[in-house]
PDB file of C-alpha atoms in Angstrom:
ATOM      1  CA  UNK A 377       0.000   0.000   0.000  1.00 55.00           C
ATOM      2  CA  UNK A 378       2.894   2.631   0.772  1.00 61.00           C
ATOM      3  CA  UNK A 379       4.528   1.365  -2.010  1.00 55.00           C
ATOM      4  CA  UNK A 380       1.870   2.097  -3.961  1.00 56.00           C
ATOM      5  CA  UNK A 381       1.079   5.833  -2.478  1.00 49.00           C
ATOM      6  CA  UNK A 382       4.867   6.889  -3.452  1.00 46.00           C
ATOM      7  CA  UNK A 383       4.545   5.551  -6.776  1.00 57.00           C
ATOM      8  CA  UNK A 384       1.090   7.740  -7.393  1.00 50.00           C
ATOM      9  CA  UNK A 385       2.978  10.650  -5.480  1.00 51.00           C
ATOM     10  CA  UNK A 386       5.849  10.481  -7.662  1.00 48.00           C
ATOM     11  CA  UNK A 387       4.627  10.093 -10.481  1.00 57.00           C
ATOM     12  CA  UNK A 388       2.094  13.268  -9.887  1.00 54.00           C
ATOM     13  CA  UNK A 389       5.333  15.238  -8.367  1.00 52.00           C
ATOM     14  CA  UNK A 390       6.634  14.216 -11.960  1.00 50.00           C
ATOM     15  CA  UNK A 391       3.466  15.512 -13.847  1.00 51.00           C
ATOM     16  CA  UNK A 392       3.193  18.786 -12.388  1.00 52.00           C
ATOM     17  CA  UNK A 393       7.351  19.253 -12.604  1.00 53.00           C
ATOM     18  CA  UNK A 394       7.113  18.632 -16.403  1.00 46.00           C
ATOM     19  CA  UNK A 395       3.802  20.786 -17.047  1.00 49.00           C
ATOM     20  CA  UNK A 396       5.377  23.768 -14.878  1.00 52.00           C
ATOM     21  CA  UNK A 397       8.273  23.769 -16.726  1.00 50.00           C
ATOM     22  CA  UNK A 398       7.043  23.160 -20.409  1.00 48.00           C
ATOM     23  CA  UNK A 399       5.482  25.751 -22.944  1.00 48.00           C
ATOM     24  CA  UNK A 400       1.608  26.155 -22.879  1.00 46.00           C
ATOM     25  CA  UNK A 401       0.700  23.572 -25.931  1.00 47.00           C
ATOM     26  CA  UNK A 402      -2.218  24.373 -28.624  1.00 49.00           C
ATOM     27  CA  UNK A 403      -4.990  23.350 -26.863  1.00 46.00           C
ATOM     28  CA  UNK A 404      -7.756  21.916 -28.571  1.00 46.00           C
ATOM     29  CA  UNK A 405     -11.341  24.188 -27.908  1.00 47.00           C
ATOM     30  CA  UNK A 406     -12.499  24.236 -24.680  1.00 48.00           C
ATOM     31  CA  UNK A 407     -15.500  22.632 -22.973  1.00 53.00           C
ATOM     32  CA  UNK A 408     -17.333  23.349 -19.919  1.00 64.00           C
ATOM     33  CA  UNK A 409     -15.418  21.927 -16.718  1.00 70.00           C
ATOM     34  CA  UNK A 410     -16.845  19.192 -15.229  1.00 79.00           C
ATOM     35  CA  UNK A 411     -18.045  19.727 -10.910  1.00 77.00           C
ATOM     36  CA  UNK A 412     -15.640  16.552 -10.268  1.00 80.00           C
ATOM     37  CA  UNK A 413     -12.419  18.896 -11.286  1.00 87.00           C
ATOM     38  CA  UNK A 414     -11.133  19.837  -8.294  1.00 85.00           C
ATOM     39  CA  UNK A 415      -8.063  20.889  -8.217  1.00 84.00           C
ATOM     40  CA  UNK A 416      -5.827  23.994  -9.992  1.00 82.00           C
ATOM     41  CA  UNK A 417      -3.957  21.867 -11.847  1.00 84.00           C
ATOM     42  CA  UNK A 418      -2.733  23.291 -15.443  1.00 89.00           C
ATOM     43  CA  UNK A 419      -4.592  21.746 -18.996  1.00 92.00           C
ATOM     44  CA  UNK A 420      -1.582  19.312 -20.525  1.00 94.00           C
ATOM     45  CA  UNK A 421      -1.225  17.072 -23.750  1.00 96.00           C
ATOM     46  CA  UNK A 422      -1.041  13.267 -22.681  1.00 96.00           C
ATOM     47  CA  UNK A 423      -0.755   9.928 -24.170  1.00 96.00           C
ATOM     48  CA  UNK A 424      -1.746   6.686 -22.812  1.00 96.00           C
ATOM     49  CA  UNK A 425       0.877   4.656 -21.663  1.00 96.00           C
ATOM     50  CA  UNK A 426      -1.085   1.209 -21.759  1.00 96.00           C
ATOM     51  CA  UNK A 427      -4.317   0.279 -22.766  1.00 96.00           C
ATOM     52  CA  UNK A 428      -6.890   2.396 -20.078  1.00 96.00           C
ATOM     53  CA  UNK A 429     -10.469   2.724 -19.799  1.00 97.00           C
ATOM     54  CA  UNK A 430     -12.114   6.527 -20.534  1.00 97.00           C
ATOM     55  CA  UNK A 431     -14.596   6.341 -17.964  1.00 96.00           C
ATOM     56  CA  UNK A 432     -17.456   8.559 -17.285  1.00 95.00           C
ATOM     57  CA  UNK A 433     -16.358   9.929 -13.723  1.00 94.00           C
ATOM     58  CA  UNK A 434     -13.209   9.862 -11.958  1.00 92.00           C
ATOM     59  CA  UNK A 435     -14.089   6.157 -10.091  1.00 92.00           C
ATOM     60  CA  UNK A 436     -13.208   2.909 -11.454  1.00 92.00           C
ATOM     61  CA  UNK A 437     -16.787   1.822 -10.206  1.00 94.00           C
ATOM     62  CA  UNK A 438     -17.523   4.665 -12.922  1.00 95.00           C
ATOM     63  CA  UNK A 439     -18.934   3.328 -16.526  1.00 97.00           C
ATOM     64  CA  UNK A 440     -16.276   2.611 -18.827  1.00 97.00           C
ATOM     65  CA  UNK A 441     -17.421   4.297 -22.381  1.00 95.00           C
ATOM     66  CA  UNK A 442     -14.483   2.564 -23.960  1.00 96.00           C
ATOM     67  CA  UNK A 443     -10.850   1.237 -23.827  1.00 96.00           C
ATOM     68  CA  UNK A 444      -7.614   3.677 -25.303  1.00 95.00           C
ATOM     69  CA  UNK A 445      -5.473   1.830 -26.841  1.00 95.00           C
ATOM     70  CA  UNK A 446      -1.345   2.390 -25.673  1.00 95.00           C
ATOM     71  CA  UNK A 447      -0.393   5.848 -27.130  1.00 95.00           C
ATOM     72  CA  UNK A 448      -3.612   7.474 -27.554  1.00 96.00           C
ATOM     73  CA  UNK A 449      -3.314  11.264 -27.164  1.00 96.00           C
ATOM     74  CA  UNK A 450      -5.438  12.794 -24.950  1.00 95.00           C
ATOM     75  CA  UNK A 451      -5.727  16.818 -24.071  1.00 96.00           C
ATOM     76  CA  UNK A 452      -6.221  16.872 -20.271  1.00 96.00           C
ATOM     77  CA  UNK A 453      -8.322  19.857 -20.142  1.00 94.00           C
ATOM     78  CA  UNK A 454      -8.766  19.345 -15.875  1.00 93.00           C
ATOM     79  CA  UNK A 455      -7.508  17.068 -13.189  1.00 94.00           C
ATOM     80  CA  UNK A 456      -9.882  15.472  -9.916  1.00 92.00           C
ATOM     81  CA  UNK A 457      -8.542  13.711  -7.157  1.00 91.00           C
ATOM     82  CA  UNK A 458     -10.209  11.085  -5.436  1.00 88.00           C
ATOM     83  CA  UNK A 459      -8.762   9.938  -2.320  1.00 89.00           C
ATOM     84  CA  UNK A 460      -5.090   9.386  -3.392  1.00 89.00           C
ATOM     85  CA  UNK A 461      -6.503   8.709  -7.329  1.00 92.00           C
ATOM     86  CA  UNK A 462      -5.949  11.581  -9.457  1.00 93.00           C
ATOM     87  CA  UNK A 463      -7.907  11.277 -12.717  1.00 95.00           C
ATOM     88  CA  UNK A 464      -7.610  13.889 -15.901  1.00 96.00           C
ATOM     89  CA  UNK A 465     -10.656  14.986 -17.368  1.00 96.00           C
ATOM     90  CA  UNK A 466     -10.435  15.853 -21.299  1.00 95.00           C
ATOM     91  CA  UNK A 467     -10.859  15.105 -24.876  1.00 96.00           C
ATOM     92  CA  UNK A 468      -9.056  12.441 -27.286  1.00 96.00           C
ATOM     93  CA  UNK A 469      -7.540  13.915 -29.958  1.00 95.00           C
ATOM     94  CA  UNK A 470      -5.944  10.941 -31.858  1.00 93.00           C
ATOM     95  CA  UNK A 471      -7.131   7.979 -33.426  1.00 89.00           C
ATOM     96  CA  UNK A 472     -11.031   6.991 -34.409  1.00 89.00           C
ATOM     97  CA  UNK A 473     -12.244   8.298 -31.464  1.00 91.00           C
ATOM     98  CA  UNK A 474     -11.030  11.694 -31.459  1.00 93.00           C
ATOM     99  CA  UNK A 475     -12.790  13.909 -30.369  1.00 95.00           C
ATOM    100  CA  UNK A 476     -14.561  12.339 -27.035  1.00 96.00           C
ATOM    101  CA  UNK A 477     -14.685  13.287 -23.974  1.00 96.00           C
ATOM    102  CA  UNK A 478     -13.824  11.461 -19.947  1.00 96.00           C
ATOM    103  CA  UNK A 479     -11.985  10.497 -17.546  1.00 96.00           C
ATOM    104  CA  UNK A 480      -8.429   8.562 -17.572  1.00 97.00           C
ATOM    105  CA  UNK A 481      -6.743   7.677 -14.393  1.00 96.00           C
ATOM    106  CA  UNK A 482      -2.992   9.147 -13.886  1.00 95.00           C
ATOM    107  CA  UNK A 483      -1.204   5.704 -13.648  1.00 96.00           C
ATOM    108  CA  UNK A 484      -1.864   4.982 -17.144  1.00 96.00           C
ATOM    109  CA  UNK A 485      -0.797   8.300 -19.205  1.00 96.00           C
ATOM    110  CA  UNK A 486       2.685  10.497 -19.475  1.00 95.00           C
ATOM    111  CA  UNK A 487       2.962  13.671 -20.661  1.00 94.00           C
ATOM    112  CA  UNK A 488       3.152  14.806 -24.528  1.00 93.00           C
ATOM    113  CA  UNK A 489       1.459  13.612 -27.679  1.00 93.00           C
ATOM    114  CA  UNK A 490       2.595  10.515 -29.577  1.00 89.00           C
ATOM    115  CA  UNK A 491       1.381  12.249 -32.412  1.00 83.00           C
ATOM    116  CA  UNK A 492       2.142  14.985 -34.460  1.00 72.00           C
ATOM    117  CA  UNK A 493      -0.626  17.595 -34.796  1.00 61.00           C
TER     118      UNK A 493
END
């Protein structure tokens, strides 16, 4: 379980490091912000990292509207935490399913597109 916590820790330590210090990408149009984003954290460009589920809420009890396949960018346009679960609200904008919108939990996506634009 601590094990766990310091990897989720570190690895948001590692988010926020990277989006602090890189430049403000072109984000995609914006959408109203969802009540579950609750925290200040910046918009970023993501990718998937392994296959994960785009859910409709920040919960893994929440429905799963589809699987991402590994390297999907996503535009995080908000993050929520839940507990010690952060999740990143935003749009897909790679692949056949660009264009919709959830939730992806933080252990399964790293920072930049796989994609060019």
């Amino acid at each position: 379980m601590i094990r766990r916590l310091l990897r989720v820790a570190v690895g948001v330590a590692a988010v926020l490091i990277v989006l602090a210090a890189a430049p403000a990408p072109a984000a995609p149009a914006a959408a109203a912000r969802p009540r579950a984003c609750n925290t200040d954290a910046v918009a970023a460009p993501l990718h998937s990292t392994d296959a994960v589920h785009l859910r409709t809420g920040r919960s893994r009890h929440s429905r799963s509207v589809m699987v991402l396949p590994k390297n999907t960018d996503f535009y995080a346009e908000c993050w929520g935490v839940t507990g010690s679960s952060w999740w990143a609200y935003g749009k897909i904008v790679s692949g056949s399913a660009s264009g919709r919108r959830g939730w992806v939990h933080i252990d399964y996506v790293a920072t930049g597109y796989r994609h060019p634009a």
